[in-house]
Amino acid sequence: MANFATMSVREIQAGLAGKQFSAREVAEDALARIAAVDPQIHAFLEVTEEAAYEQARTVDEAIAEGRLAEMGPLAGVPVAFKDNMNMKGTHTTCSSRMLENYVSPYTATCVAKTIEAGGIPLGKLNMDEFAFGSSTETSAFGITRNPWDLERVPGGSSGGSAAAVAAGLATVTLGSDTGGSIRQPGSFCGIVAVKPAYGTVSRYGVVAFGSSLDQVGPFARSVEDAALALNALAGHDPLDCTSQQLGVDYTANLAEGVAGMKVGIVPAFMQAEGLDGEVRAKVEEAAAKLESLGAELVEVDLPNAQAAMSAYYVLGPCEAFSNLARFDSVRYGYCAEGHKDLGGQYEESRHEGFGPEARRRIMLGSYLLSAGVYDKYYYPAQQVRTLITQDYRRAYESVDVILAPVSPRTAFKFGEISDPTTMYLSDMFTISINIAGNGGMNMPVGLGAESGMPVGVQLIAPQFKDENMLRVAAALETVYGPAPVAPQFAVER
């Protein structure tokens, strides 16, 4: 039996085309590996065995009829989805007691496109509750462990999505990113993690955190695999008015190298207080590698980026407060029993259904949108958003892509960070990209000299030019290689 856990998308499809194995065997192996390995990691909240075998049968029929190439860019590839993405017939809990018993009556566009592209759906993945967190410790259904060190967090909020790929449980997974929730766990788990520009991928059917900030993107162990997944995901959706039809093949320029490209370096990021030395060293090393490959390094200024954290923690909680209002025990969500009046039922249901971090953000959003406070905080935060967006546009007049840290440190141990404000700083380098709507991605560049844990660099592209960052990441991959399965879970090819 071939070792599918380490195979790329192209390798799986070549084996299927050559009839070295069947899609059924791919599904069986993936499900068996989840059963054997996931109890140590807890990346999955629900395994969709029936859907996996049904899709495998469809792929095998296409192979028998000589139609594999028509199936799509993910044909026969094991995939899985963050549990804020609706998939008909599965639970979509957002890792919250509030939605513990909710079964999706429809399928999110991003999930549907992944399956239509031939992906074999393995199940739903753990996350921070309603995507509020940077460690997957706020899940109501238990923590997810980092496959590189089971005593450390995988990052968040898409921690389950990152851990599943890092442990070889799926070839491609989907996550969502509101302020760093794809890129930061990608960095902590040592895999490729792409947050496309806002509007590249439809958000229809994804339970919203911050509607003007959220974006869906893929995790994979190689740049090409991520690009193939993005080819499947991207495009206009009539059910999402923010989605765009760009008509880009994200694999087209991966082999072009970086000769002649200009890569921006932001001195303020590299000198930021709290940035660990081992992370700074890896970003500087990656910059030097790009220069040796023919890129020109150019210093750029983002003068308002230091205000991004403040703006985000006004805009994000305000949008979260609005989006979570629907979970009222009447229309959706957990319903506390024994209350004679609707007001008492509403209050108790939300108190019991939401965890501490969700309640914290609801309270903050409620305050920020209240009379007399809105003008003082929300409106200025929107003004800051405009300034940050303009800063990025000016920077891209002189560079093709920006290189920066992803997180100020490598993966931390469970319980090591208990202060919410300190936890929020995990996203200090990623938040401004969501505010501006640009694309950003994590590219793994080896292990930290002190921690021995994965370190990633962030590549940030001009709006709707995500092919730029993928091209640079592919060049770095020629130096660092594709991301491996975490050593503890590695198997020989």
XYZ file of C-alpha atoms in Angstrom:
493
model
C 0.000 0.000 0.000
C 1.302 3.462 -0.920
C 1.892 5.947 1.897
C -0.733 8.570 1.181
C 0.061 10.588 4.321
C 3.202 12.007 2.718
C 1.964 12.252 -0.860
C 1.317 15.515 -2.656
C -1.801 16.212 -4.703
C 0.052 15.489 -7.946
C 1.486 12.222 -6.590
C -1.922 10.969 -5.492
C -3.433 11.820 -8.858
C -0.554 10.223 -10.764
C -1.022 7.028 -8.768
C -4.765 7.073 -9.419
C -4.263 7.698 -13.141
C -1.716 4.877 -13.326
C -4.091 2.601 -11.388
C -1.427 1.930 -8.769
C -4.207 2.312 -6.203
C -7.833 3.387 -6.099
C -9.606 6.352 -4.525
C -11.302 3.834 -2.231
C -7.887 2.779 -0.946
C -6.941 6.441 -0.400
C -10.111 6.969 1.642
C -9.633 3.758 3.634
C -6.045 4.647 4.475
C -6.919 8.207 5.510
C -9.781 7.083 7.744
C -7.644 4.363 9.326
C -4.881 6.872 10.013
C -7.357 9.271 11.648
C -8.617 6.443 13.877
C -5.065 5.532 14.876
C -3.463 8.961 15.235
C -6.131 11.552 15.983
C -6.819 10.418 19.579
C -3.388 11.871 20.406
C -4.054 15.172 18.621
C -7.834 15.744 18.601
C -7.917 17.620 15.294
C -11.274 16.106 14.237
C -14.652 16.763 15.837
C -16.575 14.611 13.348
C -15.437 12.040 10.778
C -17.559 11.738 7.624
C -16.806 8.164 6.635
C -19.922 7.692 4.497
C -19.299 10.902 2.521
C -15.646 9.930 2.024
C -16.493 6.535 0.550
C -19.248 7.991 -1.618
C -16.829 10.521 -3.102
C -14.152 7.845 -3.549
C -16.649 5.787 -5.516
C -17.369 8.780 -7.750
C -13.650 9.297 -8.395
C -13.062 5.611 -9.131
C -15.933 5.632 -11.621
C -14.352 8.643 -13.342
C -11.023 6.795 -13.513
C -12.680 3.757 -15.030
C -14.273 5.975 -17.681
C -11.046 7.910 -18.361
C -12.414 11.143 -16.887
C -10.037 11.699 -13.960
C -8.630 14.900 -15.498
C -12.173 16.293 -15.673
C -12.849 15.725 -11.985
C -10.986 18.822 -10.818
C -7.704 19.887 -9.210
C -8.300 17.922 -5.970
C -9.566 14.650 -7.464
C -8.926 11.774 -5.058
C -7.265 13.999 -2.439
C -8.173 13.653 1.286
C -9.609 16.967 2.541
C -11.270 18.244 5.725
C -12.994 21.408 6.909
C -12.909 23.762 9.868
C -16.065 23.326 11.918
C -17.449 26.780 11.128
C -18.117 25.624 7.542
C -21.516 24.120 6.859
C -21.633 20.709 5.226
C -25.097 19.259 4.789
C -25.875 16.464 7.215
C -22.893 17.160 9.498
C -22.722 19.026 12.766
C -21.420 22.582 12.428
C -20.683 23.527 16.028
C -18.018 26.251 15.767
C -16.611 24.330 18.762
C -19.316 25.876 20.957
C -21.944 24.409 23.266
C -24.258 26.954 21.657
C -24.316 24.894 18.440
C -23.486 21.463 19.847
C -26.578 19.821 18.330
C -26.872 21.907 15.163
C -26.929 19.856 11.938
C -26.278 21.734 8.709
C -29.230 21.831 6.288
C -26.992 23.076 3.451
C -23.348 23.187 2.342
C -21.014 26.191 2.314
C -19.750 27.221 -1.120
C -16.105 26.614 -0.173
C -16.929 23.082 0.997
C -19.055 22.396 -2.082
C -16.296 23.618 -4.423
C -13.702 21.441 -2.689
C -15.879 18.366 -3.092
C -16.854 19.312 -6.660
C -13.117 19.511 -7.396
C -12.852 15.832 -6.427
C -11.717 16.132 -2.816
C -12.531 13.210 -0.506
C -14.209 14.765 2.564
C -12.904 13.272 5.810
C -14.737 15.430 8.337
C -14.920 18.579 10.468
C -12.025 20.046 12.425
C -11.610 21.577 15.869
C -11.188 25.333 16.345
C -11.352 28.078 18.942
C -14.981 28.739 19.853
C -16.557 30.836 17.080
C -12.954 31.506 15.920
C -12.214 33.584 19.048
C -8.671 32.639 19.995
C -5.101 31.973 18.953
C -4.477 28.541 20.448
C -7.575 26.306 20.011
C -7.789 26.258 23.812
C -11.222 27.928 23.825
C -12.958 24.994 22.078
C -15.844 23.648 24.144
C -14.908 20.129 23.032
C -11.293 19.953 24.145
C -7.918 21.202 23.011
C -6.064 20.231 19.851
C -2.386 19.368 20.289
C 0.484 20.476 18.077
C 1.838 17.400 16.222
C 5.392 18.725 16.625
C 5.089 18.769 20.433
C 1.954 17.452 22.103
C 2.503 19.771 25.082
C 2.159 22.838 22.864
C -0.738 24.562 21.142
C -1.267 24.280 17.370
C -2.255 27.937 17.146
C -5.704 29.197 16.365
C -8.384 29.660 15.617
C -7.894 27.100 12.808
C -5.768 24.845 15.002
C -7.495 21.623 14.005
C -7.052 22.411 10.305
C -3.320 23.026 10.750
C -2.726 20.034 13.019
C -4.509 17.635 10.643
C -2.161 18.512 7.784
C 0.953 18.569 9.985
C 0.157 15.076 11.279
C -0.552 13.684 7.812
C -4.262 13.139 8.494
C -5.325 15.090 5.395
C -3.546 16.448 2.337
C -5.510 19.710 2.230
C -7.727 21.334 4.848
C -9.683 24.569 4.909
C -9.546 27.217 7.603
C -10.811 30.749 8.031
C -8.760 33.829 8.900
C -10.137 36.982 10.555
C -6.919 38.352 12.018
C -4.344 35.607 11.512
C -6.273 32.385 12.128
C -4.847 30.596 9.080
C -1.319 31.998 9.022
C -0.504 31.748 12.753
C -1.446 28.045 13.164
C 0.304 27.385 9.865
C 3.460 28.855 11.360
C 3.086 26.975 14.666
C 2.540 23.641 12.872
C 5.123 24.158 10.126
C 2.909 23.991 7.031
C 1.887 26.183 4.098
C -1.162 28.262 5.032
C -2.824 30.755 2.678
C -5.245 33.574 3.483
C -6.287 34.917 0.078
C -7.267 38.514 -0.526
C -10.706 39.367 0.834
C -13.289 38.395 -1.773
C -11.220 35.696 -3.490
C -13.185 32.859 -1.870
C -16.910 32.894 -1.096
C -17.864 33.174 2.568
C -21.388 31.838 1.993
C -22.132 29.095 4.507
C -19.216 29.969 6.790
C -20.417 31.016 10.250
C -19.272 34.623 10.487
C -16.969 36.174 13.063
C -16.158 39.518 11.417
C -17.913 39.767 8.070
C -15.597 42.462 6.671
C -12.481 40.579 7.830
C -13.145 36.831 7.401
C -11.616 34.897 4.523
C -11.378 31.162 3.788
C -8.106 29.597 2.672
C -6.211 26.280 2.392
C -3.585 24.493 4.461
C -1.188 22.105 2.707
C 2.348 20.746 2.937
C 3.516 22.276 -0.345
C 2.987 25.549 -2.162
C 1.703 23.756 -5.255
C -0.881 21.824 -3.214
C -2.105 25.082 -1.681
C -2.248 26.729 -5.114
C -4.238 23.817 -6.550
C -6.675 24.097 -3.640
C -6.996 27.831 -4.248
C -7.766 27.125 -7.914
C -10.681 25.004 -6.719
C -11.915 27.559 -4.171
C -11.577 30.908 -5.912
C -14.274 32.572 -7.961
C -17.458 34.586 -7.857
C -20.428 33.193 -5.971
C -23.858 34.773 -6.558
C -24.629 33.947 -2.917
C -21.767 36.189 -1.686
C -21.724 39.729 -3.073
C -18.140 40.275 -1.838
C -16.722 37.426 -3.935
C -14.762 38.178 -7.107
C -14.184 36.379 -10.395
C -10.442 36.809 -10.955
C -9.734 34.051 -13.499
C -6.255 33.320 -12.120
C -4.398 30.007 -12.300
C -2.443 30.103 -9.052
C -0.063 27.377 -10.227
C 0.957 29.172 -13.416
C 4.011 31.094 -12.167
C 5.294 28.853 -9.382
C 8.383 27.836 -11.335
C 9.358 31.345 -12.469
C 11.584 32.145 -9.499
C 12.075 35.569 -7.932
C 14.743 37.059 -10.190
C 13.776 40.663 -10.819
C 11.101 40.751 -8.109
C 11.173 43.370 -5.360
C 10.534 42.110 -1.843
C 9.562 44.624 0.816
C 10.956 44.558 4.347
C 9.179 46.565 7.071
C 11.798 47.732 9.615
C 9.110 48.442 12.235
C 8.038 44.781 12.120
C 11.589 43.493 12.440
C 12.290 45.785 15.404
C 8.960 45.220 17.137
C 8.963 44.736 20.886
C 8.140 41.136 21.749
C 9.545 39.567 18.576
C 11.646 36.574 19.644
C 15.216 36.458 18.410
C 14.851 33.009 16.816
C 11.879 34.203 14.764
C 13.661 37.401 13.686
C 16.687 35.335 12.670
C 14.563 33.071 10.475
C 12.885 36.011 8.723
C 16.291 37.599 8.081
C 17.590 34.260 6.792
C 14.639 33.929 4.395
C 15.231 37.468 3.154
C 18.874 36.635 2.478
C 17.850 33.460 0.615
C 15.486 35.442 -1.598
C 18.222 37.973 -2.323
C 20.581 35.152 -3.300
C 17.883 33.857 -5.678
C 17.787 37.201 -7.479
C 15.175 39.241 -5.606
C 15.830 42.834 -4.607
C 15.137 43.706 -0.963
C 13.495 47.108 -0.456
C 12.630 48.747 2.865
C 9.024 49.960 2.995
C 7.137 51.960 5.578
C 3.690 51.158 6.954
C 3.302 54.147 9.291
C -0.162 53.250 10.570
C 0.382 49.526 11.029
C 1.041 49.999 14.753
C -2.604 51.068 15.113
C -3.922 47.886 13.466
C -4.286 45.976 16.748
C -6.312 48.776 18.307
C -8.560 49.119 15.245
C -9.070 45.356 14.988
C -10.191 44.987 18.592
C -12.833 47.600 17.944
C -14.024 46.368 14.541
C -13.798 42.641 15.291
C -15.867 42.600 18.515
C -18.454 44.945 16.988
C -18.974 42.618 14.033
C -18.884 39.546 16.291
C -21.537 41.079 18.585
C -23.769 41.628 15.573
C -23.190 38.163 14.084
C -23.724 36.313 17.375
C -27.036 38.060 18.079
C -28.865 35.356 16.092
C -27.941 32.708 18.665
C -30.804 33.568 21.002
C -32.202 30.119 21.965
C -35.285 30.794 19.825
C -34.016 30.822 16.239
C -30.676 29.069 16.754
C -28.604 27.631 19.508
C -28.643 26.075 22.934
C -31.822 26.544 24.960
C -31.705 26.464 28.761
C -34.698 24.702 30.227
C -36.990 25.657 33.091
C -37.577 29.349 32.352
C -41.108 30.734 32.347
C -40.279 33.953 30.504
C -38.382 34.533 27.256
C -36.024 37.061 28.814
C -34.774 34.600 31.412
C -34.431 31.854 28.808
C -32.440 34.168 26.515
C -30.081 35.316 29.257
C -29.401 31.878 30.721
C -29.073 30.177 27.329
C -26.437 32.621 26.134
C -24.618 32.472 29.475
C -24.432 28.676 29.379
C -24.023 28.298 25.617
C -21.129 30.719 25.076
C -17.688 30.230 26.606
C -15.710 32.954 28.438
C -13.918 34.355 25.355
C -17.135 34.544 23.325
C -18.881 36.338 26.183
C -15.930 38.721 26.505
C -16.161 39.716 22.839
C -19.945 40.038 22.932
C -19.712 42.379 25.907
C -16.961 44.439 24.297
C -18.863 44.718 21.001
C -22.051 45.694 22.803
C -20.229 48.463 24.643
C -18.426 49.786 21.563
C -21.671 50.041 19.588
C -23.642 51.690 22.370
C -24.884 55.284 22.236
C -22.209 57.799 23.117
C -19.383 55.310 22.584
C -19.824 54.444 18.894
C -18.561 57.826 17.671
C -15.584 57.717 20.026
C -14.236 54.306 18.981
C -15.958 52.648 16.012
C -15.813 55.553 13.576
C -12.111 56.333 14.299
C -11.320 52.601 13.882
C -12.814 52.727 10.389
C -10.695 55.789 9.647
C -7.591 53.904 10.779
C -8.631 51.056 8.503
C -8.599 53.434 5.541
C -5.145 54.736 6.481
C -3.714 51.213 6.776
C -5.195 50.244 3.404
C -3.616 53.324 1.831
C -0.257 52.484 3.450
C -0.227 49.064 1.799
C -1.205 50.497 -1.584
C 1.691 52.977 -1.413
C 4.100 50.211 -0.403
C 3.130 48.123 -3.418
C 4.048 50.952 -5.746
C 7.675 49.962 -5.081
C 7.525 46.227 -4.234
C 5.830 43.070 -5.516
C 5.407 41.368 -2.139
C 6.231 42.051 1.521
C 8.160 39.661 3.787
C 7.421 39.772 7.521
C 7.116 37.609 10.629
C 3.891 35.663 11.136
C 3.900 35.406 14.913
C 6.245 36.978 17.462
C 7.130 33.532 18.811
C 6.875 29.815 18.104
C 4.145 27.593 19.548
C 3.739 28.031 23.291
C 2.772 25.423 25.880
C -0.782 24.864 27.052
C -1.704 27.256 29.824
C 1.441 29.313 29.305
C -0.547 32.374 28.201
C -3.617 33.023 30.331
C -3.929 36.791 29.950
C -6.280 37.639 27.045
C -4.326 40.760 26.050
C -1.081 38.804 25.787
C -2.881 36.151 23.734
C -4.200 38.831 21.359
C -0.609 39.907 20.641
C -0.060 36.570 18.863
C -1.669 38.282 15.866
C 0.335 41.511 15.999
C 1.890 40.941 12.545
C -1.142 39.437 10.817
C -4.064 41.694 11.711
C -3.237 44.626 9.445
C -3.529 42.386 6.374
C -7.159 41.528 7.180
C -7.941 45.184 7.849
C -6.564 46.138 4.429
C -8.021 43.106 2.615
C -4.691 41.921 1.198
C -3.650 38.309 0.785
C -1.107 36.831 3.170
C 0.383 33.388 3.714
C 2.709 31.417 5.953
C 5.727 29.720 4.412
C 7.589 27.330 6.755
C 11.343 28.002 6.913
C 12.643 25.406 9.336
C 12.926 25.218 13.108
C 13.777 27.856 15.681
C 17.305 27.654 17.083
C 16.103 27.798 20.701
C 12.678 26.154 20.753
C 13.229 23.542 18.033
C 9.686 24.319 16.868
C 8.543 25.343 13.373
C 8.949 28.962 12.286
C 7.166 30.528 9.345
C 7.591 33.747 7.428
C 4.672 35.791 6.210
C 4.400 36.804 2.578
C 1.906 39.608 1.892
C 0.624 40.343 -1.612
C -1.085 43.329 -3.197
C -4.859 43.049 -3.244
C -5.984 40.328 -5.717
C -2.363 39.533 -6.603
C -2.023 36.406 -4.480
C -0.055 34.755 -7.268
C 2.843 37.055 -6.281
C 3.184 35.624 -2.780
C 2.747 32.049 -4.018
C 5.543 32.599 -6.535
C 7.890 33.858 -3.813
C 6.869 31.008 -1.506
C 7.623 28.499 -4.265
C 11.105 30.002 -4.615
C 11.678 29.639 -0.864
C 10.444 26.056 -1.100
C 13.344 25.266 -3.457
C 15.602 26.150 -0.514
C 13.665 24.760 2.467
C 11.717 21.969 0.772
C 8.041 21.046 1.177
C 6.740 20.862 4.726
C 7.258 17.424 6.281
C 4.796 15.496 8.390
C 5.675 16.172 12.050
C 8.445 13.709 13.073
C 6.411 11.983 15.773
C 3.810 11.031 13.168
C 6.065 10.608 10.150
C 5.967 7.398 8.164
C 8.376 6.214 5.516
C 7.452 6.864 1.916
